[in-house]
Amino acid sequence: MRIFLILLLFLQSTTYTHDELMGKIDPATHPDFIEISKEHASREGMFLRTEAYEAFCEMYTAASEAGHHLQIISATRSFAHQKRIWDGKWERTKYMGWPDGEKAVDIMLYSSMPGTSRHHWGTDMDLNALENSYFESGKGLALYTWLQQHADEYGYRQVYTSKENGRTGYEEEKWHWSYMPLATPMLEQYLREITYDDLNGFQGAGTSEELEVITKFVRGIE
């Protein structure tokens, strides 16, 4: 009976497609995604996985009752969207003459290579502001303190925390929150199935393996 129950749980677990893990989907047409209400977003046309959004809505209500305002300013990003961000930064004048590896490392302080971003999964969001300084004083600090105390009650966690304890990868992002009940199994599957050969189609892709992007950046969370 015990073996049967374990097998049943295994069969019920969700398996994500290669394209879902890599962001090569359209969230506007994917059945597991829903558009974020204007009430909760800085602009129209953003999407999350339905389960992640429903949990956010509960967190939004609780935060509002505590006197805080949550606003999603970025959510799901496709591979193509991330490629536009990445290639745009790659072409910046400041990087003229830089070796590809150094250029990629500098960009990856805060931006992901296409195919490696948690934003591909529909589980992650950026909240309120894209500067850590916003969350270090005034209403931003009050909101951040509330999130630290309560976000996990709704399944959310800040995954890019301070690197003082040895976390690798991206710099701290106090605005980036991940819905862990879905993001955790997606990360586990990503690490099992995605290889450096899959990371292609954008400028500097050839640096991904030498920089250990999967090990140090995709895996580099709190």
PDB file of C-alpha atoms in Angstrom, residues 68-142:
ATOM      1  CA  HIS A  68       0.628  48.622   2.675  1.00  0.00           C
ATOM      2  CA  HIS A  69       0.205  48.799  -1.093  1.00  0.00           C
ATOM      3  CA  LEU A  70       1.588  46.044  -3.311  1.00  0.00           C
ATOM      4  CA  GLN A  71       1.993  46.669  -7.025  1.00  0.00           C
ATOM      5  CA  ILE A  72       3.326  44.152  -9.544  1.00  0.00           C
ATOM      6  CA  ILE A  73       5.655  45.933 -11.961  1.00  0.00           C
ATOM      7  CA  SER A  74       6.971  42.845 -13.756  1.00  0.00           C
ATOM      8  CA  ALA A  75       5.760  39.251 -13.904  1.00  0.00           C
ATOM      9  CA  THR A  76       6.103  36.506 -16.517  1.00  0.00           C
ATOM     10  CA  ARG A  77       8.694  37.163 -19.211  1.00  0.00           C
ATOM     11  CA  SER A  78       9.053  34.991 -22.267  1.00  0.00           C
ATOM     12  CA  PHE A  79      12.403  33.926 -23.712  1.00  0.00           C
ATOM     13  CA  ALA A  80      11.878  36.514 -26.467  1.00  0.00           C
ATOM     14  CA  HIS A  81      11.196  39.261 -23.919  1.00  0.00           C
ATOM     15  CA  GLN A  82      14.287  38.362 -21.912  1.00  0.00           C
ATOM     16  CA  LYS A  83      16.333  38.237 -25.121  1.00  0.00           C
ATOM     17  CA  ARG A  84      15.295  41.820 -25.924  1.00  0.00           C
ATOM     18  CA  ILE A  85      16.421  42.934 -22.468  1.00  0.00           C
ATOM     19  CA  TRP A  86      19.680  40.984 -22.654  1.00  0.00           C
ATOM     20  CA  ASP A  87      20.649  41.917 -26.204  1.00  0.00           C
ATOM     21  CA  GLY A  88      19.772  45.554 -25.527  1.00  0.00           C
ATOM     22  CA  LYS A  89      22.188  45.645 -22.607  1.00  0.00           C
ATOM     23  CA  TRP A  90      24.815  43.711 -24.586  1.00  0.00           C
ATOM     24  CA  GLU A  91      24.847  46.460 -27.225  1.00  0.00           C
ATOM     25  CA  ARG A  92      25.388  49.312 -24.765  1.00  0.00           C
ATOM     26  CA  THR A  93      28.248  51.640 -25.598  1.00  0.00           C
ATOM     27  CA  LYS A  94      29.808  51.109 -22.165  1.00  0.00           C
ATOM     28  CA  TYR A  95      30.643  47.526 -23.139  1.00  0.00           C
ATOM     29  CA  MET A  96      32.569  48.329 -26.321  1.00  0.00           C
ATOM     30  CA  GLY A  97      35.849  46.414 -26.227  1.00  0.00           C
ATOM     31  CA  TRP A  98      34.900  44.279 -23.238  1.00  0.00           C
ATOM     32  CA  PRO A  99      35.606  40.515 -23.450  1.00  0.00           C
ATOM     33  CA  ASP A 100      32.343  38.574 -23.725  1.00  0.00           C
ATOM     34  CA  GLY A 101      32.789  36.880 -20.352  1.00  0.00           C
ATOM     35  CA  GLU A 102      33.308  40.136 -18.469  1.00  0.00           C
ATOM     36  CA  LYS A 103      30.392  41.718 -20.276  1.00  0.00           C
ATOM     37  CA  ALA A 104      28.079  38.839 -19.361  1.00  0.00           C
ATOM     38  CA  VAL A 105      29.144  38.906 -15.702  1.00  0.00           C
ATOM     39  CA  ASP A 106      28.428  42.629 -15.464  1.00  0.00           C
ATOM     40  CA  ILE A 107      25.003  42.304 -17.074  1.00  0.00           C
ATOM     41  CA  MET A 108      24.168  39.398 -14.781  1.00  0.00           C
ATOM     42  CA  LEU A 109      24.494  41.507 -11.678  1.00  0.00           C
ATOM     43  CA  TYR A 110      20.752  42.047 -12.088  1.00  0.00           C
ATOM     44  CA  SER A 111      19.671  40.560 -15.444  1.00  0.00           C
ATOM     45  CA  SER A 112      19.372  36.931 -16.523  1.00  0.00           C
ATOM     46  CA  MET A 113      20.500  35.247 -19.694  1.00  0.00           C
ATOM     47  CA  PRO A 114      17.478  34.219 -21.786  1.00  0.00           C
ATOM     48  CA  GLY A 115      16.443  30.713 -20.829  1.00  0.00           C
ATOM     49  CA  THR A 116      17.698  31.063 -17.247  1.00  0.00           C
ATOM     50  CA  SER A 117      15.270  33.562 -15.709  1.00  0.00           C
ATOM     51  CA  ARG A 118      12.791  32.563 -13.006  1.00  0.00           C
ATOM     52  CA  HIS A 119      10.443  35.075 -14.624  1.00  0.00           C
ATOM     53  CA  HIS A 120       9.992  32.534 -17.445  1.00  0.00           C
ATOM     54  CA  TRP A 121       8.046  30.253 -15.131  1.00  0.00           C
ATOM     55  CA  GLY A 122       5.065  32.444 -14.235  1.00  0.00           C
ATOM     56  CA  THR A 123       5.897  32.132 -10.548  1.00  0.00           C
ATOM     57  CA  ASP A 124       7.963  35.255  -9.957  1.00  0.00           C
ATOM     58  CA  MET A 125       7.207  38.952  -9.756  1.00  0.00           C
ATOM     59  CA  ASP A 126       8.878  42.281  -9.135  1.00  0.00           C
ATOM     60  CA  LEU A 127       7.078  44.506  -6.642  1.00  0.00           C
ATOM     61  CA  ASN A 128       6.794  48.284  -6.335  1.00  0.00           C
ATOM     62  CA  ALA A 129      10.313  49.428  -7.354  1.00  0.00           C
ATOM     63  CA  LEU A 130      13.484  48.086  -8.949  1.00  0.00           C
ATOM     64  CA  GLU A 131      15.882  49.709  -6.489  1.00  0.00           C
ATOM     65  CA  ASN A 132      16.881  48.208  -3.152  1.00  0.00           C
ATOM     66  CA  SER A 133      17.032  51.739  -1.740  1.00  0.00           C
ATOM     67  CA  TYR A 134      13.228  52.041  -2.043  1.00  0.00           C
ATOM     68  CA  PHE A 135      12.858  49.222   0.490  1.00  0.00           C
ATOM     69  CA  GLU A 136      15.344  50.695   2.955  1.00  0.00           C
ATOM     70  CA  SER A 137      13.414  53.710   4.250  1.00  0.00           C
ATOM     71  CA  GLY A 138       9.920  55.084   4.741  1.00  0.00           C
ATOM     72  CA  LYS A 139       6.928  53.233   3.328  1.00  0.00           C
ATOM     73  CA  GLY A 140       9.197  50.973   1.275  1.00  0.00           C
ATOM     74  CA  LEU A 141      10.948  49.736   4.410  1.00  0.00           C
ATOM     75  CA  ALA A 142       7.617  49.246   6.170  1.00  0.00           C
TER      76      ALA A 142
END
